[in-house]
Coordinates of C-alpha atoms in Angstrom, one line a residue:
X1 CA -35.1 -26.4 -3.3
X2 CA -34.5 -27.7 -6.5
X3 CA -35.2 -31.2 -7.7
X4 CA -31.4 -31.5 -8.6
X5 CA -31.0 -30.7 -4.4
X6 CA -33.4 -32.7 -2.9
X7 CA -32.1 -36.1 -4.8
X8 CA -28.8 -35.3 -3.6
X9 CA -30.0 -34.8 0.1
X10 CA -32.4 -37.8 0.2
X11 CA -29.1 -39.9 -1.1
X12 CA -27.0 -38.4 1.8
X13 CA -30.0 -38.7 4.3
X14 CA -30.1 -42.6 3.0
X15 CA -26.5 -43.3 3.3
X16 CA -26.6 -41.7 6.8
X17 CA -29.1 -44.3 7.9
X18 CA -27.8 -47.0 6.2
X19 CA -23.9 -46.5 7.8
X20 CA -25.6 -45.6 11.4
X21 CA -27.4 -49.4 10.4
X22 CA -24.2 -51.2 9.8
X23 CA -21.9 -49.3 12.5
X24 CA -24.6 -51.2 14.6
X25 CA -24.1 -54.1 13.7
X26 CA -20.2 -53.8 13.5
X27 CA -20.5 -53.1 17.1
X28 CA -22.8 -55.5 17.6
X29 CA -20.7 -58.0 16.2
X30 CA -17.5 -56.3 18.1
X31 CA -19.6 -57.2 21.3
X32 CA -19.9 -60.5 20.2
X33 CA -16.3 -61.0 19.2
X34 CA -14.2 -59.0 20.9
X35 CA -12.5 -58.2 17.4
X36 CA -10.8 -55.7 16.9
X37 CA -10.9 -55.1 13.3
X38 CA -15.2 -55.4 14.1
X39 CA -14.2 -52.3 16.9
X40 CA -12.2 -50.3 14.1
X41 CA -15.1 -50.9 11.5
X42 CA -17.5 -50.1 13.9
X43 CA -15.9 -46.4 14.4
X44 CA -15.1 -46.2 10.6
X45 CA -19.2 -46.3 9.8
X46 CA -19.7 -43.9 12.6
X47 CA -17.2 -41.6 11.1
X48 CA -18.7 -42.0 7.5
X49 CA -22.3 -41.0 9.0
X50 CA -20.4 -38.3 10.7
X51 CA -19.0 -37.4 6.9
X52 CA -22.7 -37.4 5.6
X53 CA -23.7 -35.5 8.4
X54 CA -21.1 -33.0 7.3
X55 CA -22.1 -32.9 3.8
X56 CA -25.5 -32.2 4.7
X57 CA -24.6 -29.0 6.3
X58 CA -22.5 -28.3 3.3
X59 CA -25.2 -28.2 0.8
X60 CA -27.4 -26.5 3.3
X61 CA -24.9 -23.3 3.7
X62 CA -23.8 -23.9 -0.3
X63 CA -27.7 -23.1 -1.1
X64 CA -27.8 -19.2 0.5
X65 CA -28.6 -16.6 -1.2
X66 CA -25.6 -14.4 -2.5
X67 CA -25.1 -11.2 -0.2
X68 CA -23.2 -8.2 -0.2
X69 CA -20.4 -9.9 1.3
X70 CA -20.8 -12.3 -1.0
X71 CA -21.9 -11.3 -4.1
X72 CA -21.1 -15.2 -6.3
X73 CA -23.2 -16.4 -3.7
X74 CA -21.9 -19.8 -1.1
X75 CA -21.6 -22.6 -3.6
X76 CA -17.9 -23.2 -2.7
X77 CA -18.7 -23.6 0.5
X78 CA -19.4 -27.3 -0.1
X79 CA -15.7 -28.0 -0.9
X80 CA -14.8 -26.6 2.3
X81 CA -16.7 -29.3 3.9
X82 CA -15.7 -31.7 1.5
X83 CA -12.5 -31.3 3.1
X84 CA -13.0 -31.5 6.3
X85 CA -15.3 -34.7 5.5
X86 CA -11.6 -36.1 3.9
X87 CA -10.0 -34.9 7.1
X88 CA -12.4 -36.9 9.5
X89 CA -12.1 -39.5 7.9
X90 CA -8.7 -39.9 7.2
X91 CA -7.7 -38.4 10.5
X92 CA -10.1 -39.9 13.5
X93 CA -10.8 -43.2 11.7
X94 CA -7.2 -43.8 10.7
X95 CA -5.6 -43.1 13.7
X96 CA -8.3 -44.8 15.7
X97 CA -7.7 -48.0 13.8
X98 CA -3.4 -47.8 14.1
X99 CA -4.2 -47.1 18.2
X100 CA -6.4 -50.1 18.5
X101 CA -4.1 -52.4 16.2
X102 CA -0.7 -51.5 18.1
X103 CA -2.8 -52.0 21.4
X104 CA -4.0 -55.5 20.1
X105 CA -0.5 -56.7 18.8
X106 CA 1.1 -55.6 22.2
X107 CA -1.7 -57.6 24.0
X108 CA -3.5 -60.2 22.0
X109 CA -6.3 -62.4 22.9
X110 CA -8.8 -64.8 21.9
X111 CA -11.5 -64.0 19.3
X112 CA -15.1 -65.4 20.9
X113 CA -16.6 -66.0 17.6
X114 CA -14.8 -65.3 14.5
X115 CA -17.7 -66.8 12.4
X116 CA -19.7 -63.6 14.1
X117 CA -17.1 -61.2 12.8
X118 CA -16.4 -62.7 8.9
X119 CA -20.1 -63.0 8.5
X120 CA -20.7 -59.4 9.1
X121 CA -17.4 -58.3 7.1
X122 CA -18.9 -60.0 4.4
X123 CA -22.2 -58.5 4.6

């Protein structure tokens, strides 16, 4: 693996801990709160360490060795998971987000601690 590679996959591997940290946190605050937005958050960083998870895999099958099959090598292969990394996210943490807001404007309640939830939007 070149050097060029290994950056790239401690970045990812960094980002994946630091979005599976704040999704924590989101929740944790969602817990306290009983905010919604906190809930939606919470799934949105979960899907973005799902995304790095992805892209991960991506470079890992973008790396093979060129074959008969294949004689340019797998490079392209990490645009393919590119895409399905937009799809995720666009998909599962967009529609999870619309589900919960029409489900909270049908049947709102009382935020606990709103302090809880700006505080942690703003972190």
């Amino acid at each position: 693996m070149s050097a060029e590679h290994a950056g790239g996959t401690r970045a990812v591997l960094a980002a994946l801990g630091a979005n599976l940290g704040i999704a924590a946190g989101k929740f944790v605050a969602f817990a306290l709160t009983g905010s919604a937005s906190m809930l939606a958050e919470g799934v949105h960083s979960v899907v973005d360490s799902g995304n790095q998870g992805l892209l991960l895999i991506g470079g890992r099958s973008a790396r093979r060795r060129a074959t008969p099959e294949h004689p340019f090598g797998y490079g392209r292969d990490r645009y393919v998971y590119g895409f399905l990394v937009a799809l995720l996210l666009f998909s599962a943490g967009g529609l999870f987000a619309l589900v919960e807001g029409i489900g909270k404007i049908r049947r709102p309640h009382h935020l606990d601690a709103p302090l809880v939830a700006v505080l942690v939007l703003v972190l």
